[in-house]
Amino acid sequence: MDNITIKMLAKELNLSTAAISKALRDSHEISTPTKQRVQELASRLNYIPNAYAGSLRIRKSKTIAVVLPEVADSFFSQAINGIEAIAEERGYHVLIYLTHENFSREEAILKDFQSGRVDGVLMSLTAETASYKHINDLSSRNIPLVFFDRVCEEANTAKITTNDLESSYKATQHLVDCGCRNIALLSISDCLSISNKRKEGYEKALADNRVPQGPLNIFCGNDPAKNVAALKTILQKKDRPDGVIASVEKLTTDVYLACKELGLSIPGDMKVVSFSNLSSASILNPSLTTVTQPAYEMGKTAAIILFKSLEKKNFVLHDECLTLPSELIVRGSTVAGK
Amino acid sequence: MDNITIKMLAKELNLSTAAISKALRDSHEISTPTKQRVQELASRLNYIPNAYAGSLRIRKSKTIAVVLPEVADSFFSQAINGIEAIAEERGYHVLIYLTHENFSREEAILKDFQSGRVDGVLMSLTAETASYKHINDLSSRNIPLVFFDRVCEEANTAKITTNDLESSYKATQHLVDCGCRNIALLSISDCLSISNKRKEGYEKALADNRVPQGPLNIFCGNDPAKNVAALKTILQKKDRPDGVIASVEKLTTDVYLACKELGLSIPGDMKVVSFSNLSSASILNPSLTTVTQPAYEMGKTAAIILFKSLEKKNFVLHDECLTLPSELIVRGSTVAGK
DNA sequence: GTGAAAGCGCTAACAC
DNA sequence: GTGTTAGCGCTTTCAC
């Protein structure tokens, strides 16, 4: 069965394609009876306009792209939910691209967007991203870009973040209050501004409390086995940490396993806070103290701002930088019995 | 900055657009020196072909759609990873659509695909889906569709599943072996074939062991608070279950919380098995016995089959029904100390 | 109120 | 080996 086109409707009704087009868009140039005839036939034949013919004319695709490091992560999957909710509402389509933390993949993806495939982009940077040419190239093609969470500070556009510095400060302060004196910070990057913010908050809290800095810049990668091994090495040292802040959700399992394998009890021997949106945080062994980010809201907000810039000309994306608060939820990995 | 088009390149080089087009696609009709001139200019001006102009001509969009109930679920997010890996490799783009278990949303999404927006579709059904007209409508437009996990048995196309019946049987048998005599099955649907298969496996195992059937068809929804409340009601009865199979990952947290609130110990008072791909299963309290599905592989396989049908004409999708095995991983929620 | 025609950017027959 | 031309399906002047 061939697809129905405007041309076919035109032939069927002895009208021009122009008339059909106008009738379908309910133009006032077309008489009511004609409109009715056209619309009746269109719905009877189940006419669906070709998605790309219109895009080619109009130079709008009603499509946005979401560029993410990964999906198998509660933060990002919840953010997608927020984005999708708004896109659906506006009748937009969502293309998804995963960088797997790979910078050259990120470059290639953004480059493709110069093809006019998408009207706008929502993005969270790779842990490796340290140069911004690909981002500026996209901007120079007038394709609006909104960052969320892992933002590019250098880019002159909208950024939706959470209060990384403050929440990291709070998390560190909480560990100090729980008696920790040797607190490690597990990171995945020394490029990302969110990593740096979290580090700053951590350092500030330590300084304010006159607690010496613990093992820092423990960079963890994508291989859980390696992470566990690296953690075990650190945890077997004499001056091992008595507290740890995992700045990424997926490191939680690695920390728990390393402790388990070494027979270290949480929170007795070691206290743990994670930046995490895991819905199972409360049923972990022990339940996990988290810094929980407003993932859904961040995705939603980023999408709303992107659509604003898509809908209004002269909308200045640069002015739209929002910070939504995260929440420290104290559970059993820092306070026994919680 | 305006986008570079073939026309502009043609003018610049005093060639026809056809020559440019051929040169860029490295056609043998074009002389080597001309090709070089064209390619040099194209890369110097950073020419990127318009994504939709070609699609309109060729009637191929190099885009597939993935239609899912949700993303915030380990199974589906891992499946997306598998799909994306293959799509990336083939240079395809991936549109993502979430049904949120809503049938009319599913209908609307599939209907839109008749616009030629996508070349093919990968899909997991809604828990509500009980009629198939929208699926047949899509097939009649010759848009290949491959189901994975939540397949439509009635559809005459490829289906990638896991061995739901067997793994449910195994899970049930395991609970029986652990001493359970009153086993509940938590489901989210009575339409889905995977739900029915899991129910069959459960019933068969009970029958084979001459264990009476426990509370069945406890349908859980999207509201965790309601699920917990419903579970608590059941668990407070005199003849409360001593074992439960959660047929969906997200119900795990609800079961654990319900037990916690009632002071029931797992696995002492109550044993739990979940169909789950949670990477944190091993660090739950207690660690969770799971039926773990080959999520990544299922996504990947579904994508591979879809691309086969996209690339070869006369490829019979119907013949491509694969079943990948799930694995029962015994942990502490059924065997103390594990 | 309706139609003819141009053109979005690209490709593919078919000339030459 | 290169150019001309005719569309893909749609919208949008501009005539009538």
XYZ file of C-alpha atoms (C1' of nucleotides) in Angstrom:
708
model
C 0.000 0.000 0.000
C 1.464 3.266 -1.132
C 1.501 6.307 1.035
C -1.199 8.826 0.442
C 0.103 12.178 -0.787
C -1.419 15.550 -1.295
C -1.210 14.956 -4.987
C -3.414 11.917 -4.763
C -5.980 13.781 -2.738
C -5.878 16.564 -5.310
C -6.500 14.223 -8.187
C -9.292 12.466 -6.374
C -11.099 15.703 -5.629
C -10.230 17.555 -8.819
C -8.451 20.242 -6.899
C -4.921 21.564 -6.977
C -2.329 20.459 -4.486
C -2.237 24.020 -3.236
C -5.894 23.931 -2.395
C -5.486 20.665 -0.540
C -2.562 21.976 1.408
C -4.465 25.057 2.425
C -7.627 23.158 3.247
C -5.711 20.794 5.503
C -4.205 23.685 7.374
C -7.656 25.226 7.687
C -6.785 28.320 5.693
C -9.403 31.040 5.412
C -8.733 31.189 1.704
C -10.660 27.978 1.199
C -14.425 27.669 1.299
C -15.971 25.689 4.069
C -17.544 23.031 1.847
C -14.241 22.419 0.053
C -12.417 22.196 3.332
C -14.895 19.648 4.537
C -14.593 17.555 1.399
C -10.832 17.601 1.684
C -10.698 16.840 5.361
C -13.230 14.097 5.027
C -11.263 12.370 2.288
C -7.972 12.860 4.074
C -9.193 11.235 7.222
C -10.970 8.493 5.305
C -7.809 7.586 3.416
C -5.829 8.122 6.568
C -3.619 10.720 4.983
C -0.443 11.396 6.957
C 1.832 14.120 5.638
C 5.388 13.157 4.839
C 7.545 14.177 7.745
C 10.499 15.314 5.705
C 8.913 17.121 2.814
C 7.622 19.753 5.171
C 10.891 19.935 7.054
C 12.744 20.573 3.850
C 10.529 23.497 2.967
C 10.154 25.014 6.371
C 13.656 24.225 7.565
C 12.270 23.000 10.831
C 12.205 19.380 11.799
C 10.165 19.383 14.993
C 12.938 17.234 16.339
C 15.406 17.788 19.135
C 18.444 15.790 20.099
C 19.492 14.660 23.549
C 23.190 13.941 23.877
C 24.156 11.977 26.948
C 27.102 10.038 28.318
C 24.868 7.047 29.045
C 21.314 5.933 29.768
C 21.832 3.180 32.290
C 21.971 5.686 35.099
C 19.058 6.886 37.180
C 19.952 10.525 36.803
C 20.023 10.445 33.039
C 17.057 8.176 32.601
C 14.950 10.393 34.835
C 16.179 13.443 32.963
C 15.067 11.815 29.719
C 11.648 11.358 31.262
C 11.461 15.061 31.978
C 12.616 15.962 28.510
C 10.255 13.550 26.837
C 7.310 14.850 28.807
C 7.835 18.356 27.470
C 8.710 17.267 23.942
C 5.589 15.125 23.739
C 3.462 18.019 24.911
C 4.855 20.246 22.164
C 4.660 17.601 19.466
C 8.410 17.297 19.110
C 10.409 14.168 18.415
C 13.436 13.177 20.456
C 16.601 11.738 19.005
C 18.921 10.180 21.510
C 22.680 9.929 21.216
C 25.037 8.292 23.671
C 28.638 9.399 23.899
C 29.771 6.691 26.320
C 32.054 9.370 27.762
C 33.925 9.493 24.486
C 34.916 12.950 23.319
C 35.411 12.194 19.656
C 31.994 10.600 19.574
C 30.618 13.807 21.036
C 32.324 15.810 18.327
C 30.978 13.594 15.577
C 27.459 13.787 16.954
C 27.441 17.565 17.176
C 28.920 17.849 13.727
C 26.072 15.833 12.297
C 23.612 18.313 13.743
C 24.800 20.850 11.235
C 22.835 18.838 8.697
C 19.640 20.439 9.901
C 18.482 17.151 11.352
C 17.446 18.766 14.618
C 16.069 22.120 15.648
C 17.810 22.152 18.988
C 19.999 20.173 21.318
C 20.000 19.208 24.982
C 23.275 17.975 26.255
C 25.365 16.725 29.135
C 29.087 16.625 28.444
C 31.475 13.740 28.338
C 33.838 13.338 31.286
C 36.654 13.912 28.809
C 35.398 17.093 27.201
C 37.985 19.822 27.577
C 37.721 21.734 24.323
C 34.739 23.517 22.933
C 35.208 24.067 19.258
C 32.509 21.571 18.350
C 30.113 23.434 20.584
C 30.890 26.817 19.120
C 30.609 25.403 15.617
C 27.095 24.321 16.408
C 26.178 27.704 17.840
C 27.449 29.435 14.739
C 24.884 27.456 12.762
C 22.209 28.902 14.990
C 21.144 25.632 16.475
C 20.183 26.345 20.057
C 21.861 24.235 22.682
C 20.924 23.901 26.325
C 23.214 22.166 28.764
C 22.025 20.321 31.800
C 23.997 18.863 34.684
C 27.340 18.453 32.965
C 27.445 21.905 31.502
C 30.070 23.680 29.482
C 30.908 26.805 31.441
C 32.686 28.332 28.506
C 29.688 28.103 26.201
C 27.573 31.168 25.773
C 24.236 29.479 26.231
C 21.694 28.241 28.753
C 22.794 25.901 31.529
C 20.666 23.986 33.980
C 22.617 22.761 36.951
C 22.083 21.701 40.474
C 23.861 23.296 43.416
C 26.901 21.056 43.156
C 29.205 23.069 45.328
C 26.736 23.496 48.166
C 25.508 19.930 48.138
C 29.029 18.609 48.078
C 29.817 20.930 50.970
C 26.803 19.610 52.842
C 27.702 16.013 52.161
C 31.248 16.580 53.377
C 30.061 18.465 56.432
C 27.705 15.609 57.172
C 30.570 13.116 57.077
C 32.644 15.357 59.313
C 29.733 15.624 61.719
C 29.552 11.837 61.716
C 33.139 11.739 62.903
C 35.044 11.193 59.659
C 38.539 12.641 59.575
C 39.852 11.140 56.365
C 37.378 11.603 53.584
C 37.961 10.441 50.037
C 36.275 11.952 47.011
C 35.646 9.644 44.085
C 35.397 11.431 40.801
C 35.142 10.500 37.153
C 36.700 13.568 35.646
C 38.950 16.521 36.209
C 37.501 18.389 33.248
C 33.857 18.666 34.106
C 32.735 21.751 35.887
C 30.400 19.731 38.064
C 33.351 17.624 39.201
C 35.295 20.729 40.005
C 32.390 22.281 41.841
C 31.945 19.161 43.880
C 35.623 19.152 44.647
C 35.497 22.786 45.693
C 32.594 22.181 48.031
C 34.412 19.229 49.503
C 37.633 21.193 50.004
C 35.841 24.136 51.483
C 33.990 21.989 53.994
C 37.219 20.302 55.026
C 39.004 23.615 55.360
C 36.161 25.130 57.379
C 36.340 22.168 59.718
C 40.131 22.014 59.771
C 40.026 18.445 58.600
C 42.913 17.419 56.376
C 42.165 16.534 52.813
C 41.766 12.845 52.098
C 42.704 10.879 49.021
C 41.383 12.952 46.214
C 41.099 12.656 42.515
C 40.512 8.986 42.612
C 39.269 8.737 39.108
C 37.057 5.844 38.417
C 36.239 4.505 35.007
C 33.683 2.346 33.312
C 35.034 -0.979 34.452
C 33.511 -1.899 37.825
C 36.104 -4.634 38.430
C 38.943 -2.156 38.063
C 37.201 0.359 40.255
C 36.721 -2.212 42.981
C 40.369 -3.230 42.746
C 41.548 0.384 42.934
C 39.293 1.062 45.876
C 40.509 -2.007 47.704
C 44.077 -0.844 47.343
C 43.241 2.461 48.943
C 41.114 0.908 51.636
C 43.859 -1.486 52.667
C 46.321 1.268 53.447
C 47.014 2.079 57.041
C 45.674 5.593 56.667
C 42.620 4.426 54.771
C 39.661 6.767 54.468
C 36.899 6.545 57.040
C 34.448 8.275 54.749
C 33.877 8.463 51.052
C 31.859 10.616 48.714
C 30.973 8.941 45.439
C 30.303 11.694 42.964
C 28.599 9.341 40.546
C 25.827 6.865 41.144
C 27.418 3.822 39.575
C 30.421 4.019 41.918
C 28.177 3.164 44.851
C 28.082 -0.525 44.031
C 31.866 -0.555 43.636
C 32.391 1.049 47.046
C 29.966 -1.305 48.757
C 31.565 -4.334 47.150
C 35.101 -3.223 47.992
C 34.123 -2.768 51.622
C 32.316 -6.094 51.699
C 35.299 -7.912 50.258
C 37.592 -6.320 52.808
C 35.235 -6.960 55.669
C 34.818 -3.257 56.364
C 31.442 -2.443 57.822
C 29.387 0.478 56.598
C 28.836 2.791 58.407
C 30.967 1.424 61.263
C 34.366 1.367 59.587
C 33.493 3.494 56.665
C 30.772 5.985 55.889
C 29.435 6.532 52.400
C 27.536 9.311 50.654
C 26.677 9.097 46.980
C 25.435 11.541 44.422
C 22.679 9.221 43.338
C 19.095 9.021 42.167
C 18.743 5.287 42.679
C 15.211 4.474 43.707
C 16.595 1.517 45.572
C 18.834 3.672 47.785
C 16.561 3.034 50.750
C 16.742 -0.732 50.474
C 20.488 -1.096 50.083
C 22.572 -2.824 52.721
C 22.922 -0.498 54.462
C 20.517 2.050 53.036
C 22.425 4.752 51.231
C 22.858 8.364 52.239
C 22.467 10.283 49.017
C 22.722 13.643 47.443
C 19.663 13.315 45.250
C 19.475 15.567 42.241
C 16.259 16.898 40.750
C 16.853 14.859 37.619
C 13.356 14.916 36.173
C 13.004 18.610 36.853
C 16.370 19.395 35.333
C 15.495 17.582 32.119
C 12.119 19.239 32.036
C 13.496 22.704 32.683
C 16.207 22.337 30.083
C 13.604 21.258 27.544
C 11.279 24.131 28.406
C 14.050 26.639 27.893
C 15.094 25.043 24.635
C 11.540 25.262 23.330
C 11.277 28.860 24.386
C 14.258 29.669 22.260
C 12.812 27.636 19.417
C 9.531 29.452 19.568
C 10.614 33.004 20.195
C 13.112 34.790 18.063
C 15.455 37.055 19.962
C 15.277 34.821 22.963
C 18.612 35.089 24.684
C 19.616 31.624 25.800
C 22.644 32.953 27.547
C 20.509 34.565 30.214
C 18.808 31.327 31.122
C 21.035 29.712 33.673
C 19.145 27.979 36.407
C 20.255 26.092 39.450
C 17.844 23.608 40.971
C 18.630 22.375 44.463
C 19.710 18.844 45.327
C 18.781 17.210 48.553
C 20.946 15.437 51.098
C 19.025 12.408 52.331
C 20.630 10.852 55.366
C 20.313 7.082 55.603
C 22.116 4.111 57.040
C 25.428 4.380 55.213
C 26.420 7.313 57.397
C 24.240 6.899 60.460
C 23.777 3.424 61.878
C 20.191 2.305 62.176
C 18.808 5.049 59.971
C 26.143 31.780 8.724
C 24.178 30.101 5.998
C 24.376 26.415 5.385
C 26.504 25.272 2.517
C 24.564 23.499 -0.215
C 25.532 21.486 -3.227
C 24.375 24.375 -5.363
C 26.881 26.698 -3.781
C 29.680 24.248 -4.319
C 28.585 23.873 -7.941
C 28.632 27.586 -8.544
C 31.986 27.986 -6.890
C 33.558 25.263 -9.010
C 31.664 25.896 -12.200
C 30.210 22.430 -12.165
C 26.679 21.114 -12.120
C 25.024 20.050 -8.924
C 24.851 16.549 -10.341
C 28.608 16.440 -10.756
C 29.077 17.617 -7.197
C 26.655 15.070 -5.874
C 28.415 12.279 -7.715
C 31.873 13.482 -6.768
C 30.917 13.554 -3.121
C 29.646 10.030 -3.290
C 32.864 9.035 -5.009
C 31.143 7.922 -8.202
C 33.310 6.349 -10.886
C 31.642 8.588 -13.427
C 33.673 11.534 -12.196
C 37.342 12.105 -13.001
C 39.796 11.938 -10.178
C 40.972 15.545 -10.420
C 37.398 16.838 -10.349
C 36.580 14.631 -7.409
C 39.544 16.027 -5.573
C 38.625 19.618 -6.289
C 35.101 18.986 -5.090
C 36.082 17.103 -2.008
C 38.689 19.647 -1.099
C 36.255 22.524 -1.322
C 33.546 20.611 0.485
C 35.743 19.860 3.424
C 37.204 23.355 3.442
C 33.764 24.920 3.589
C 32.682 22.204 5.966
C 29.857 21.117 3.737
C 27.304 18.934 5.487
C 24.474 17.582 3.382
C 20.966 18.419 4.454
C 19.577 15.455 6.301
C 16.083 15.669 4.966
C 16.572 16.546 1.332
C 18.184 13.190 0.738
C 15.561 11.386 2.785
C 12.853 12.926 0.697
C 14.433 11.720 -2.522
C 15.522 8.319 -1.382
C 12.576 7.653 0.857
C 14.897 6.426 3.529
C 15.622 8.375 6.671
C 18.442 6.385 8.237
C 16.408 6.670 11.383
C 14.744 4.071 13.535
C 12.337 4.462 16.397
C 12.424 2.766 19.765
C 9.061 2.622 21.503
C 9.193 1.774 25.174
C 6.974 1.856 28.235
C 9.637 3.724 30.198
C 13.370 4.434 30.473
C 13.883 4.597 34.202
C 14.236 0.840 34.374
C 17.449 -1.127 34.130
C 16.080 -3.549 31.591
C 14.977 -0.899 29.162
C 17.960 1.367 29.620
C 20.328 -1.521 28.986
C 18.283 -2.538 25.965
C 18.648 1.006 24.640
C 22.388 0.654 25.042
C 22.350 -2.457 22.900
C 20.181 -0.826 20.276
C 22.254 2.319 20.183
C 25.479 0.351 19.789
C 24.199 -1.262 16.612
C 22.527 1.843 15.266
C 25.687 3.870 15.751
C 27.710 1.253 13.938
C 25.381 1.422 10.959
C 25.130 5.189 10.934
C 21.483 5.220 11.945
C 19.744 7.699 14.190
C 17.525 6.647 17.063
C 14.267 8.315 17.964
C 12.913 7.422 21.344
C 9.272 7.376 22.358
C 7.865 6.568 25.779
C 4.373 5.209 26.157
C 4.272 5.316 29.954
C 2.175 2.160 29.682
C -0.523 4.128 27.938
C -2.197 2.373 25.041
C -3.569 5.408 23.268
C -0.147 6.987 23.382
C 1.199 3.842 21.740
C -1.415 4.113 19.014
C -0.602 7.757 18.367
C 3.110 7.063 18.173
C 2.750 4.238 15.683
C 0.351 6.260 13.624
C 2.914 9.001 13.273
C 5.376 6.510 11.835
C 3.250 6.336 8.734
C 4.688 9.737 7.901
C 7.885 8.111 6.709
C 9.779 9.561 9.637
C 11.456 6.266 10.416
C 12.660 3.320 8.392
C 11.917 0.787 11.073
C 10.681 0.332 14.611
C 11.801 -1.523 17.713
C 9.145 -1.902 20.320
C 8.092 -3.242 23.671
C 4.362 -3.133 24.301
C 2.384 -1.276 26.881
C 0.983 -3.292 29.780
C -2.454 -2.300 28.520
C -2.070 -3.307 24.897
C -4.738 -5.797 23.957
C -5.607 -4.873 20.393
C -3.337 -4.824 17.407
C -4.870 -2.721 14.706
C -2.238 -0.016 15.093
C 0.447 -2.632 14.625
C -1.101 -4.091 11.526
C -1.626 -0.623 10.113
C 2.070 -0.012 10.425
C 2.957 -3.305 8.781
C 0.700 -2.537 5.872
C 2.828 0.510 5.211
C 5.840 -1.733 4.951
C 7.642 -0.318 7.920
C 9.453 -3.204 9.534
C 8.807 -3.715 13.202
C 10.741 -5.899 15.608
C 9.415 -6.615 19.053
C 11.591 -7.276 22.033
C 10.672 -8.468 25.505
C 7.057 -7.349 25.580
C 6.161 -8.806 22.223
C 2.908 -8.969 20.368
C 2.275 -12.652 19.746
C -0.412 -11.898 17.208
C 1.854 -9.809 15.005
C 3.400 -11.448 12.013
C 6.919 -10.173 12.578
C 10.175 -10.755 14.433
C 10.136 -11.145 18.201
C 13.063 -11.232 20.570
C 12.156 -12.640 23.931
C 13.755 -14.286 26.865
C 12.675 -17.661 28.199
C 9.980 -16.239 30.418
C 8.145 -19.442 31.099
C 11.248 -21.434 31.995
C 12.818 -18.740 34.126
C 9.588 -18.170 35.963
C 9.371 -21.918 36.496
C 12.919 -21.941 37.810
C 12.285 -19.006 40.110
C 9.187 -20.671 41.501
C 10.934 -23.998 41.882
C 13.713 -22.220 43.713
C 11.258 -20.712 46.173
C 9.638 -24.098 46.691
C 13.060 -25.610 47.269
C 13.669 -22.913 49.849
C 10.582 -24.080 51.698
C 7.928 -21.668 50.482
C 4.387 -23.033 50.374
C 2.436 -19.886 49.649
C 3.961 -18.000 46.791
C 2.575 -14.776 45.395
C 3.164 -13.571 41.876
C 3.205 -9.812 41.367
C 2.324 -8.752 37.876
C 1.663 -5.521 36.044
C -0.586 -6.826 33.327
C -2.900 -9.568 32.284
C -2.571 -8.683 28.617
C 1.115 -9.057 27.979
C 2.320 -12.347 26.718
C 5.378 -12.154 28.926
C 3.132 -11.786 31.952
C 1.140 -14.782 30.877
C 4.240 -16.822 30.206
C 5.583 -15.971 33.614
C 2.287 -16.918 35.139
C 2.289 -20.224 33.276
C 5.773 -21.071 34.456
C 4.784 -20.222 37.978
C 1.634 -22.316 37.839
C 3.409 -25.242 36.265
C 6.114 -25.258 38.918
C 3.521 -25.147 41.674
C 1.528 -27.947 40.097
C 4.609 -30.090 39.580
C 5.442 -29.649 43.234
C 1.858 -29.999 44.432
C 2.039 -26.659 46.109
C -1.207 -24.704 46.136
C -1.388 -21.518 44.182
C -0.766 -18.360 46.153
C -2.280 -14.917 45.740
C -2.051 -14.292 42.068
C -2.792 -11.460 39.763
C -1.756 -8.854 42.195
C -1.512 -6.103 39.703
C 0.738 -3.305 40.639
C 0.734 0.119 39.108
C 2.946 3.115 38.766
C 2.373 4.521 42.219
C 4.859 3.007 44.677
C 2.897 4.220 47.698
C -0.220 2.394 46.509
C 1.749 -0.725 45.735
C 3.275 -0.736 49.192
C -0.149 -0.279 50.758
C -1.640 -3.111 48.699
C 1.242 -5.381 49.546
C 0.950 -4.618 53.230
C -2.697 -5.613 53.186
C -1.818 -8.982 51.705
C 1.124 -9.505 53.993
C -0.910 -8.842 57.110
C -3.376 -11.611 56.393
C -3.138 -14.777 58.396
C -2.368 -16.858 55.321
C 0.156 -14.351 54.049
C 2.615 -15.441 51.378
C 5.978 -16.768 52.490
C 7.493 -16.094 49.072
C 6.976 -13.587 46.317
C 7.997 -13.261 42.716
C 8.127 -9.704 41.468
C 7.767 -9.858 37.729
C 8.993 -6.311 37.279
C 12.090 -4.641 38.645
C 10.484 -1.580 40.144
C 8.254 -3.694 42.390
C 11.303 -4.854 44.315
C 11.599 -1.660 46.308
C 7.899 -1.814 47.112
C 8.151 -5.382 48.392
C 11.192 -4.619 50.503
C 9.589 -1.544 51.986
C 6.334 -3.319 52.740
C 8.237 -6.068 54.569
C 10.332 -3.549 56.441
C 7.305 -1.594 57.574
C 5.624 -4.766 58.804
C 8.762 -6.028 60.501
C 8.910 -9.100 58.277
C 12.446 -10.291 57.729
C 13.724 -11.271 54.303
C 14.500 -14.122 53.762
C 13.418 -15.368 57.205
C 9.704 -14.570 57.077
C 9.472 -13.926 53.414
C 11.573 -14.844 50.393
C 11.799 -12.645 47.328
C 12.791 -13.197 43.728
C 12.632 -10.373 41.200
C 12.826 -10.183 37.465
C 15.428 -7.462 37.588
C 18.546 -6.102 35.955
C 19.437 -3.777 38.805
C 23.197 -3.516 39.055
C 22.738 -2.858 42.743
C 20.978 -6.197 43.330
C 24.037 -7.539 45.098
C 24.217 -4.695 47.573
C 20.577 -4.590 48.598
C 19.532 -5.433 52.117
C 19.419 -8.355 51.767
C 21.021 -8.876 48.398
C 18.364 -9.758 45.851
C 17.821 -13.079 44.136
C 17.073 -12.152 40.560
C 15.994 -13.476 37.249
C 18.347 -11.368 35.184
C 17.443 -10.858 31.573
C 19.953 -10.395 28.777
C 18.756 -6.841 28.278
C 21.685 -5.479 26.328
C 21.780 -8.549 24.106
C 18.066 -8.419 23.476
C 18.247 -4.804 22.355
C 21.242 -5.551 20.222
C 19.709 -8.614 18.630
C 16.448 -6.854 17.901
C 18.365 -4.046 16.241
C 20.485 -6.412 14.182
C 17.411 -8.162 12.866
C 15.714 -4.879 12.084
C 18.734 -3.737 10.096
C 18.848 -6.995 8.228
C 15.328 -6.442 7.062
C 16.174 -2.848 6.201
C 19.136 -3.881 4.130
C 17.857 -6.968 2.368
C 14.678 -7.013 0.432
C 12.701 -10.219 0.751
C 13.970 -10.704 4.242
C 11.214 -12.466 6.124
C 10.961 -10.876 9.536
C 8.390 -13.378 10.625
C 10.967 -16.144 10.693
C 13.217 -14.285 13.078
C 11.979 -15.150 16.512
C 14.733 -15.590 18.999
C 14.724 -16.478 22.641
C 17.727 -15.491 24.712
C 18.076 -17.134 28.101
C 17.680 -15.338 31.415
C 19.662 -16.330 34.418
C 18.513 -17.082 37.945
C 21.038 -15.568 40.334
C 20.528 -16.739 43.865
C 21.330 -14.208 46.544
C 20.364 -13.314 50.065
C 16.670 -12.613 49.584
C 15.982 -16.324 49.274
C 18.970 -17.937 50.997
C 20.203 -16.385 54.227
C 23.847 -15.416 54.213
C 24.244 -15.627 50.468
C -11.897 30.788 -3.626
C -8.785 28.254 -6.467
C -4.774 27.042 -9.358
C -0.112 27.370 -11.496
C 4.431 27.450 -10.567
C 8.560 27.898 -8.026
C 11.561 25.879 -4.959
C 13.417 23.637 -0.183
C 18.429 20.323 -1.217
C 19.358 16.404 -3.138
C 19.720 12.303 -6.542
C 19.205 9.704 -10.739
C 17.805 9.169 -15.570
C 19.296 10.343 -19.543
C 21.696 13.391 -22.813
C 25.751 14.876 -24.823
C 33.253 12.643 -17.756
C 29.870 16.159 -17.185
C 25.432 18.606 -17.606
C 20.343 18.848 -17.987
C 16.286 17.817 -16.142
C 12.834 15.993 -13.535
C 11.195 14.984 -9.526
C 10.780 13.338 -3.863
C 6.018 15.905 -1.043
C 5.063 19.934 0.575
C 4.118 25.177 1.150
C 3.740 29.621 -0.568
C 3.677 33.562 -3.427
C 1.116 35.364 -7.040
C -2.230 35.134 -10.758
C -6.855 34.645 -12.054
